[in-house]
Short mmCIF file of N, CA, C and O in Angstrom, two decimals:
data_model
loop_
_atom_site.label_atom_id
_atom_site.label_comp_id
_atom_site.label_asym_id
_atom_site.label_seq_id
_atom_site.Cartn_x
_atom_site.Cartn_y
_atom_site.Cartn_z
N UNK A 320 96.91 86.41 -26.92
CA UNK A 320 98.07 85.35 -27.05
C UNK A 320 99.06 85.87 -28.17
O UNK A 320 98.64 85.97 -29.17
N UNK A 321 100.27 85.43 -28.31
CA UNK A 321 101.77 85.64 -29.13
C UNK A 321 101.75 84.35 -29.07
O UNK A 321 101.82 83.32 -28.62
N UNK A 322 102.35 83.93 -30.20
CA UNK A 322 102.99 82.61 -30.61
C UNK A 322 104.26 82.79 -31.26
O UNK A 322 104.62 83.51 -32.34
N UNK A 323 105.36 81.84 -31.23
CA UNK A 323 106.32 81.90 -31.75
C UNK A 323 106.90 80.64 -32.74
O UNK A 323 105.83 79.45 -32.25
N UNK A 324 107.31 80.55 -33.53
CA UNK A 324 108.02 79.14 -34.26
C UNK A 324 108.08 77.92 -33.45
O UNK A 324 108.48 77.02 -33.93
N UNK A 325 108.93 78.29 -32.70
CA UNK A 325 109.55 77.35 -31.76
C UNK A 325 108.13 76.57 -30.48
O UNK A 325 108.71 75.86 -29.53
N UNK A 326 107.17 76.96 -30.73
CA UNK A 326 105.81 76.30 -30.26
C UNK A 326 105.99 77.13 -28.62
O UNK A 326 105.40 76.26 -27.89
N UNK A 327 106.12 78.20 -28.39
CA UNK A 327 105.91 78.75 -27.09
C UNK A 327 104.60 79.46 -27.28
O UNK A 327 104.58 80.27 -28.31
N UNK A 328 104.16 80.23 -26.44
CA UNK A 328 103.13 81.33 -26.40
C UNK A 328 103.29 82.29 -25.18
O UNK A 328 104.27 82.24 -24.42
N UNK A 329 102.88 83.66 -25.49
CA UNK A 329 103.36 84.62 -24.71
C UNK A 329 102.05 85.47 -24.39
O UNK A 329 101.44 85.62 -25.29
N UNK A 330 102.30 85.80 -23.26
CA UNK A 330 100.97 86.63 -22.41
C UNK A 330 100.95 87.48 -21.84
O UNK A 330 102.08 87.42 -21.30
N UNK A 331 100.61 88.70 -22.28
CA UNK A 331 100.92 90.21 -21.61
C UNK A 331 100.12 90.32 -20.28
O UNK A 331 98.96 90.39 -20.61
N UNK A 332 100.74 90.26 -18.90
CA UNK A 332 100.53 90.52 -17.68
C UNK A 332 100.71 91.90 -17.04
O UNK A 332 102.06 91.69 -16.75
N UNK A 333 100.21 93.28 -16.99
CA UNK A 333 100.79 93.88 -16.54
C UNK A 333 101.69 94.54 -17.20
O UNK A 333 101.87 94.73 -18.57
N UNK A 334 103.07 94.68 -16.73
CA UNK A 334 104.14 95.01 -17.53
C UNK A 334 105.25 93.80 -17.93
O UNK A 334 106.23 93.87 -18.21
N UNK A 335 104.64 92.50 -17.43
CA UNK A 335 105.51 91.57 -17.66
C UNK A 335 104.89 90.54 -18.72
O UNK A 335 103.36 90.74 -19.42
N UNK A 336 105.78 89.70 -19.35
CA UNK A 336 105.55 88.65 -20.27
C UNK A 336 105.88 87.15 -20.04
O UNK A 336 106.65 86.90 -19.12
N UNK A 337 104.46 86.59 -19.52
CA UNK A 337 104.35 84.99 -19.45
C UNK A 337 104.41 83.94 -20.66
O UNK A 337 104.28 84.23 -21.66
N UNK A 338 105.52 83.12 -20.39
CA UNK A 338 106.27 82.24 -21.08
C UNK A 338 105.84 80.70 -21.01
O UNK A 338 106.03 80.36 -19.70
N UNK A 339 105.25 80.34 -21.91
CA UNK A 339 104.76 79.04 -21.34
C UNK A 339 104.89 78.04 -23.11
O UNK A 339 105.21 78.66 -24.00
N UNK A 340 104.82 76.61 -23.14
CA UNK A 340 104.80 76.19 -24.37
C UNK A 340 103.17 75.99 -25.15
O UNK A 340 102.37 75.61 -24.11
N UNK A 341 103.17 75.76 -26.02
CA UNK A 341 101.54 75.42 -26.74
C UNK A 341 101.14 74.00 -26.51
O UNK A 341 101.92 72.69 -26.01
N UNK A 342 99.93 73.73 -26.48
CA UNK A 342 99.32 72.50 -26.10
C UNK A 342 100.01 71.29 -27.53
O UNK A 342 100.49 70.58 -27.37
N UNK A 343 99.93 71.95 -28.60
CA UNK A 343 100.70 71.26 -29.96
C UNK A 343 101.95 70.34 -29.30
O UNK A 343 102.41 69.84 -29.18
N UNK A 344 103.07 71.45 -28.43
CA UNK A 344 104.23 71.31 -28.34
C UNK A 344 104.30 70.34 -27.42
O UNK A 344 105.15 69.36 -27.28
N UNK A 345 103.40 70.15 -26.02
CA UNK A 345 103.05 69.23 -25.08
C UNK A 345 103.06 68.04 -25.91
O UNK A 345 103.34 67.16 -25.09
N UNK A 346 102.06 68.26 -27.01
CA UNK A 346 101.74 66.88 -27.40
C UNK A 346 102.57 65.93 -27.78
O UNK A 346 102.90 64.82 -27.99
N UNK A 347 103.79 67.08 -28.82
CA UNK A 347 104.67 66.37 -29.42
C UNK A 347 105.84 65.50 -28.59
O UNK A 347 106.14 64.55 -28.85
N UNK A 348 105.94 66.55 -27.21
CA UNK A 348 106.96 65.76 -26.56
C UNK A 348 106.57 64.48 -25.71
O UNK A 348 107.38 63.62 -25.25
N UNK A 349 105.37 64.36 -26.07
CA UNK A 349 104.55 63.63 -24.68
C UNK A 349 105.02 63.52 -23.42
O UNK A 349 105.12 64.68 -23.00
N UNK A 350 105.11 62.72 -22.46
CA UNK A 350 105.06 63.03 -21.28
C UNK A 350 106.47 63.75 -20.58
O UNK A 350 107.26 63.19 -20.61
N UNK A 351 105.64 64.46 -20.13
CA UNK A 351 107.10 65.51 -19.50
C UNK A 351 107.82 64.81 -18.01
O UNK A 351 106.45 65.09 -17.20
N UNK A 352 109.04 64.72 -17.98
CA UNK A 352 109.09 63.88 -16.54
C UNK A 352 110.17 64.91 -15.69
O UNK A 352 110.67 64.43 -14.80
N UNK A 353 110.45 66.08 -16.89
CA UNK A 353 111.81 67.05 -15.56
C UNK A 353 111.53 67.91 -16.31
O UNK A 353 111.84 68.74 -17.83
N UNK A 354 112.13 69.35 -15.64
CA UNK A 354 111.94 70.80 -16.16
C UNK A 354 112.80 71.32 -15.24
O UNK A 354 112.72 71.29 -13.88
N UNK A 355 113.92 71.97 -15.88
CA UNK A 355 114.81 72.88 -15.32
C UNK A 355 114.89 74.39 -15.84
O UNK A 355 114.66 74.56 -16.86
N UNK A 356 114.45 75.00 -14.80
CA UNK A 356 113.79 76.34 -14.93
C UNK A 356 115.17 77.46 -14.67
O UNK A 356 116.10 76.82 -14.16
N UNK A 357 115.09 78.40 -15.71
CA UNK A 357 116.33 79.56 -15.38
C UNK A 357 116.11 80.12 -13.83
O UNK A 357 115.36 80.00 -13.21
N UNK A 358 117.13 80.72 -13.44
CA UNK A 358 117.31 81.74 -12.33
C UNK A 358 116.48 82.97 -12.35
O UNK A 358 116.57 83.73 -13.37
N UNK A 359 116.21 83.27 -11.38
CA UNK A 359 115.08 84.48 -11.36
C UNK A 359 116.14 85.83 -11.21
O UNK A 359 117.25 85.63 -10.61
N UNK A 360 116.29 86.38 -12.09
CA UNK A 360 117.00 88.07 -12.01
C UNK A 360 117.98 87.52 -12.81
O UNK A 360 118.44 88.31 -13.62
N UNK A 361 118.23 86.89 -14.25
CA UNK A 361 118.84 86.63 -15.35
C UNK A 361 118.64 87.25 -16.36
O UNK A 361 117.40 87.20 -16.55
N UNK A 362 119.37 87.88 -16.85
CA UNK A 362 119.37 88.66 -18.24
C UNK A 362 119.30 87.86 -19.34
O UNK A 362 120.60 86.93 -19.39
N UNK A 363 118.25 87.81 -20.33
CA UNK A 363 118.66 86.74 -21.45
C UNK A 363 118.14 87.70 -22.54
O UNK A 363 118.16 88.71 -22.61
N UNK A 364 119.08 87.22 -24.15
CA UNK A 364 118.52 87.43 -25.07
C UNK A 364 117.81 86.69 -26.20
O UNK A 364 117.80 85.26 -25.97
N UNK A 365 116.88 87.25 -26.94
CA UNK A 365 116.41 86.37 -27.48
C UNK A 365 116.86 85.35 -28.42
O UNK A 365 118.14 85.31 -28.70
N UNK A 366 116.44 84.15 -28.08
CA UNK A 366 117.18 82.86 -28.50
C UNK A 366 117.94 81.81 -27.66
O UNK A 366 118.20 81.28 -28.20
N UNK A 367 118.19 82.68 -26.49
CA UNK A 367 119.04 82.05 -25.70
C UNK A 367 118.39 80.75 -25.12
O UNK A 367 117.09 80.88 -24.82
N UNK A 368 119.19 79.36 -24.76
CA UNK A 368 118.58 78.37 -24.16
C UNK A 368 118.04 78.88 -22.76
O UNK A 368 119.40 79.62 -21.72
N UNK A 369 116.73 79.33 -22.53
CA UNK A 369 116.57 79.32 -20.94
C UNK A 369 115.71 78.10 -19.90
O UNK A 369 116.32 77.97 -19.03
N UNK A 370 114.85 77.49 -20.26
CA UNK A 370 114.80 76.25 -20.20
C UNK A 370 115.11 74.68 -20.56
O UNK A 370 115.11 74.73 -21.79
N UNK A 371 115.10 73.99 -19.88
CA UNK A 371 115.19 72.47 -20.56
C UNK A 371 114.17 71.79 -19.83
O UNK A 371 113.72 71.37 -18.93
N UNK A 372 113.73 70.94 -21.08
CA UNK A 372 112.62 70.08 -20.54
C UNK A 372 112.74 68.56 -21.23
O UNK A 372 113.42 68.34 -22.15
N UNK A 373 112.43 67.77 -20.15
CA UNK A 373 112.84 65.97 -20.78
C UNK A 373 111.40 65.27 -20.77
O UNK A 373 110.59 65.80 -19.57
N UNK A 374 111.16 64.91 -21.77
CA UNK A 374 109.91 64.30 -21.69
C UNK A 374 110.49 62.53 -21.90
O UNK A 374 111.94 62.45 -21.82
N UNK A 375 109.35 61.85 -22.02
CA UNK A 375 109.99 60.26 -22.19
C UNK A 375 110.35 60.11 -23.42
O UNK A 375 111.15 58.99 -23.68
N UNK A 376 109.99 60.86 -23.96
CA UNK A 376 110.58 60.72 -25.78
C UNK A 376 112.14 61.52 -26.01
O UNK A 376 112.95 60.62 -26.70
N UNK A 377 112.09 62.62 -25.34
CA UNK A 377 113.94 63.33 -25.90
C UNK A 377 113.62 64.58 -24.73
O UNK A 377 112.89 65.15 -23.93
N UNK A 378 114.62 65.20 -25.17
CA UNK A 378 115.18 66.60 -24.07
C UNK A 378 114.83 67.91 -25.40
O UNK A 378 115.29 67.51 -26.37
N UNK A 379 114.11 68.50 -24.83
CA UNK A 379 114.21 70.21 -25.53
C UNK A 379 114.49 71.07 -24.65
O UNK A 379 114.12 71.61 -23.68
N UNK A 380 114.64 72.11 -25.67
CA UNK A 380 114.86 73.45 -25.02
C UNK A 380 114.00 74.62 -25.40
O UNK A 380 113.49 74.46 -26.30
N UNK A 381 113.68 75.60 -24.35
CA UNK A 381 113.05 76.53 -24.28
C UNK A 381 113.80 77.81 -24.52
O UNK A 381 114.70 78.01 -23.93
N UNK A 382 113.49 78.71 -25.61
CA UNK A 382 114.49 79.59 -26.17
C UNK A 382 113.61 81.03 -25.42
O UNK A 382 112.61 80.93 -25.43
N UNK A 383 114.34 81.78 -25.03
CA UNK A 383 114.02 83.01 -24.89
C UNK A 383 113.32 83.91 -25.87
O UNK A 383 113.99 83.82 -27.57
N UNK A 384 111.90 83.85 -26.09
CA UNK A 384 111.47 84.66 -27.27
C UNK A 384 111.93 86.11 -27.16
O UNK A 384 111.59 86.55 -28.64
N UNK A 385 112.14 86.71 -26.52
CA UNK A 385 112.45 88.28 -26.55
C UNK A 385 113.68 88.56 -25.44
O UNK A 385 113.73 87.83 -24.55
N UNK A 386 114.15 89.57 -25.61
CA UNK A 386 115.39 90.31 -25.07
C UNK A 386 114.57 90.78 -23.58
O UNK A 386 113.61 91.54 -23.82
N UNK A 387 115.17 90.26 -22.16
CA UNK A 387 114.52 90.82 -21.22
C UNK A 387 115.46 90.17 -20.05
O UNK A 387 116.07 89.58 -20.21
N UNK A 388 114.71 90.46 -18.96
CA UNK A 388 114.95 89.63 -17.74
C UNK A 388 113.81 88.89 -17.19
O UNK A 388 112.78 89.03 -16.94
N UNK A 389 114.44 87.73 -16.66
CA UNK A 389 113.68 86.54 -15.94
C UNK A 389 113.27 86.98 -14.49
O UNK A 389 114.24 87.34 -13.73
N UNK A 390 112.02 87.29 -14.44
CA UNK A 390 111.64 87.82 -13.21
C UNK A 390 111.05 86.90 -11.84
O UNK A 390 110.64 87.12 -10.72
N UNK A 391 110.00 85.82 -12.61
CA UNK A 391 109.71 84.87 -11.74
C UNK A 391 110.06 83.60 -12.67
O UNK A 391 109.70 83.44 -13.61
N UNK A 392 109.82 82.21 -11.74
CA UNK A 392 109.67 80.85 -12.49
C UNK A 392 108.53 80.49 -11.88
O UNK A 392 108.36 80.49 -10.24
N UNK A 393 107.95 79.35 -12.33
CA UNK A 393 107.20 78.55 -11.72
C UNK A 393 107.68 77.37 -11.00
O UNK A 393 107.89 76.27 -11.89
N UNK A 394 107.59 77.82 -9.82
CA UNK A 394 108.64 76.47 -9.17
C UNK A 394 107.66 75.49 -8.89
O UNK A 394 108.10 74.17 -8.49
N UNK A 395 106.22 75.28 -9.71
CA UNK A 395 105.20 74.03 -9.35
C UNK A 395 105.33 73.16 -10.39
O UNK A 395 105.50 71.84 -10.29
N UNK A 396 106.38 73.53 -11.65
CA UNK A 396 106.82 72.51 -12.44
C UNK A 396 107.97 71.67 -12.18
O UNK A 396 107.86 70.49 -12.61
N UNK A 397 108.83 72.17 -11.22
CA UNK A 397 109.76 71.23 -10.68
C UNK A 397 109.58 70.22 -9.79
O UNK A 397 109.77 69.29 -10.01
N UNK A 398 108.00 70.79 -9.17
CA UNK A 398 107.94 69.10 -8.38
C UNK A 398 106.87 68.42 -8.98
O UNK A 398 106.48 67.34 -9.03
N UNK A 399 106.32 68.72 -10.01
CA UNK A 399 104.94 68.09 -10.96
C UNK A 399 105.35 68.49 -12.49
O UNK A 399 104.67 69.24 -12.88
N UNK A 400 106.39 68.34 -13.48
CA UNK A 400 106.62 68.74 -14.35
C UNK A 400 105.40 67.86 -15.61
O UNK A 400 105.59 68.70 -16.55
N UNK A 401 104.44 67.03 -15.07
CA UNK A 401 103.54 66.79 -15.66
C UNK A 401 102.58 67.69 -15.94
O UNK A 401 101.57 67.41 -16.90
N UNK A 402 102.56 68.42 -15.28
CA UNK A 402 101.53 70.35 -15.38
C UNK A 402 101.58 70.43 -16.67
O UNK A 402 100.73 71.23 -17.47
N UNK A 403 102.66 70.28 -17.42
CA UNK A 403 103.11 70.76 -18.91
C UNK A 403 101.97 70.02 -19.60
O UNK A 403 101.49 70.70 -20.67
N UNK A 404 101.64 68.93 -19.67
CA UNK A 404 100.87 68.19 -20.32
C UNK A 404 99.65 68.34 -19.91
O UNK A 404 98.79 68.35 -20.75
N UNK A 405 99.33 68.49 -18.49
CA UNK A 405 97.71 68.60 -18.22
C UNK A 405 97.33 69.98 -18.54
O UNK A 405 95.99 70.22 -18.67
N UNK A 406 97.95 71.15 -18.24
CA UNK A 406 97.38 72.53 -18.80
C UNK A 406 98.85 73.47 -19.08
O UNK A 406 98.96 74.41 -18.60
N UNK A 407 99.06 72.95 -20.58
CA UNK A 407 100.18 73.94 -20.98
C UNK A 407 99.88 75.27 -21.24
O UNK A 407 100.77 76.05 -21.44
N UNK A 408 98.42 75.70 -21.64
CA UNK A 408 98.33 77.01 -21.92
C UNK A 408 97.74 77.75 -20.76
O UNK A 408 97.62 78.91 -20.34
N UNK A 409 97.94 77.63 -19.21
CA UNK A 409 97.43 77.45 -18.08
C UNK A 409 98.31 77.87 -17.03
O UNK A 409 99.29 78.57 -16.73
N UNK A 410 98.25 76.97 -16.00
CA UNK A 410 98.86 76.68 -14.71
C UNK A 410 100.58 76.23 -15.09
O UNK A 410 101.16 76.58 -14.56
N UNK A 411 100.64 75.77 -16.14
CA UNK A 411 102.30 75.34 -16.76
C UNK A 411 102.63 75.94 -17.49
O UNK A 411 103.61 76.02 -17.70
N UNK A 412 102.58 77.61 -16.82
CA UNK A 412 103.93 78.51 -17.51
C UNK A 412 104.95 78.18 -16.91
O UNK A 412 105.00 77.67 -15.90
N UNK A 413 106.34 78.41 -18.08
CA UNK A 413 107.14 78.56 -17.61
C UNK A 413 108.15 79.46 -16.46
O UNK A 413 108.49 79.27 -15.96
N UNK A 414 108.00 80.98 -17.31
CA UNK A 414 108.83 82.06 -16.42
C UNK A 414 107.99 83.18 -16.74
O UNK A 414 107.31 83.03 -18.20
N UNK A 415 108.15 84.06 -16.28
CA UNK A 415 107.83 85.56 -16.23
C UNK A 415 108.76 86.13 -16.75
O UNK A 415 109.84 86.39 -15.79
N UNK A 416 108.68 87.27 -17.52
CA UNK A 416 109.64 88.50 -17.93
C UNK A 416 109.48 89.40 -17.87
O UNK A 416 108.64 90.23 -18.52
N UNK A 417 110.59 90.58 -17.64
CA UNK A 417 110.47 92.26 -18.12
C UNK A 417 111.26 91.97 -19.22
O UNK A 417 112.32 91.82 -19.21
N UNK A 418 110.40 92.74 -19.87
CA UNK A 418 110.62 92.91 -21.48
C UNK A 418 111.19 94.34 -21.66
O UNK A 418 110.39 95.23 -21.13
N UNK A 419 112.22 94.80 -22.41
CA UNK A 419 112.85 96.14 -22.56
C UNK A 419 111.62 96.73 -23.50
O UNK A 419 111.24 97.82 -23.23
N UNK A 420 111.07 96.27 -24.85
CA UNK A 420 110.57 96.46 -25.75
C UNK A 420 109.46 95.69 -26.02
O UNK A 420 109.54 94.61 -26.82
N UNK A 421 107.87 96.12 -25.55
CA UNK A 421 106.85 95.22 -25.73
C UNK A 421 106.47 95.06 -27.45
O UNK A 421 106.04 94.05 -27.65
N UNK A 422 106.92 96.18 -28.13
CA UNK A 422 106.80 96.51 -29.36
C UNK A 422 107.01 95.05 -30.45
O UNK A 422 106.78 94.58 -31.47
N UNK A 423 107.99 94.31 -29.66
CA UNK A 423 108.85 93.15 -30.27
C UNK A 423 107.82 92.02 -30.37
O UNK A 423 108.04 91.18 -31.19
N UNK A 424 106.86 91.88 -29.40
CA UNK A 424 105.30 91.05 -29.97
C UNK A 424 105.09 90.96 -31.20
O UNK A 424 104.45 90.23 -31.28
N UNK A 425 105.01 92.54 -31.38
CA UNK A 425 104.11 92.55 -32.87
C UNK A 425 105.14 91.58 -33.90
O UNK A 425 104.28 91.26 -35.06
N UNK A 426 106.23 91.23 -33.91
CA UNK A 426 106.78 90.54 -35.10
C UNK A 426 106.36 89.04 -34.78
O UNK A 426 106.67 87.80 -35.49
N UNK A 427 105.57 88.85 -33.77
CA UNK A 427 105.35 87.32 -33.44
C UNK A 427 103.98 87.04 -33.73
O UNK A 427 102.97 88.01 -34.56
N UNK A 428 103.37 85.47 -33.84
CA UNK A 428 102.26 85.22 -34.46
C UNK A 428 100.83 85.49 -33.61
O UNK A 428 101.27 84.97 -32.42
N UNK A 429 99.99 85.76 -34.29
CA UNK A 429 98.74 85.48 -33.43
C UNK A 429 98.21 83.98 -33.60
O UNK A 429 98.80 83.45 -34.04
N UNK A 430 96.84 83.85 -32.60
CA UNK A 430 96.51 82.47 -33.31
C UNK A 430 96.04 81.98 -34.34
O UNK A 430 96.37 80.96 -34.41
N UNK A 431 95.48 82.86 -34.80
CA UNK A 431 95.39 82.45 -36.24
C UNK A 431 96.42 82.14 -36.76
O UNK A 431 96.48 80.78 -38.22
N UNK A 432 97.33 82.77 -36.89
CA UNK A 432 98.62 82.36 -37.78
C UNK A 432 99.30 81.51 -37.11
O UNK A 432 99.92 80.21 -37.81
N UNK A 433 99.22 81.03 -35.80
CA UNK A 433 99.57 79.91 -35.44
C UNK A 433 99.13 78.80 -35.87
O UNK A 433 99.68 77.42 -36.19
N UNK A 434 98.22 78.72 -35.70
CA UNK A 434 97.22 77.50 -35.81
C UNK A 434 97.69 76.97 -37.98
O UNK A 434 97.44 75.83 -37.98
N UNK A 435 97.97 78.16 -38.68
CA UNK A 435 97.74 77.88 -40.14
C UNK A 435 99.55 77.49 -39.74
O UNK A 435 99.92 76.64 -40.89
N UNK A 436 100.19 77.78 -39.12
CA UNK A 436 101.81 77.77 -39.24
C UNK A 436 101.63 75.69 -38.75
O UNK A 436 102.56 75.01 -39.50
N UNK A 437 101.34 75.38 -38.02
CA UNK A 437 101.35 73.94 -37.55
C UNK A 437 100.13 73.11 -38.49
O UNK A 437 100.32 71.90 -38.30
N UNK A 438 99.27 73.82 -39.34
CA UNK A 438 98.66 72.89 -39.78
C UNK A 438 97.28 72.25 -39.59
O UNK A 438 97.17 71.50 -39.83
#
């Protein structure tokens, strides 16, 4: 898995990149009450706002970690946004994207670097 400074995780599955938020981010946000997912087929650039998450504490944006196209979203989060708190690294992925250049993942943190980043 790869990690961003914005507390997102990325996992490569075949030729797609699956994106979610880390357990640390889910804990910081508190109870998630609403998730607004992007449209499938949307082309995004790195750092574009892609997902809006609302919790009892605040609203937060999830940014596109890489350039690419959103090819699938996790509709289960619309019906059950609390899944983000229950299983942030598994069932609560936000979207899958087709990335033009997988080598861009090399610029992200691995798990050890992320753990050091969050202290």
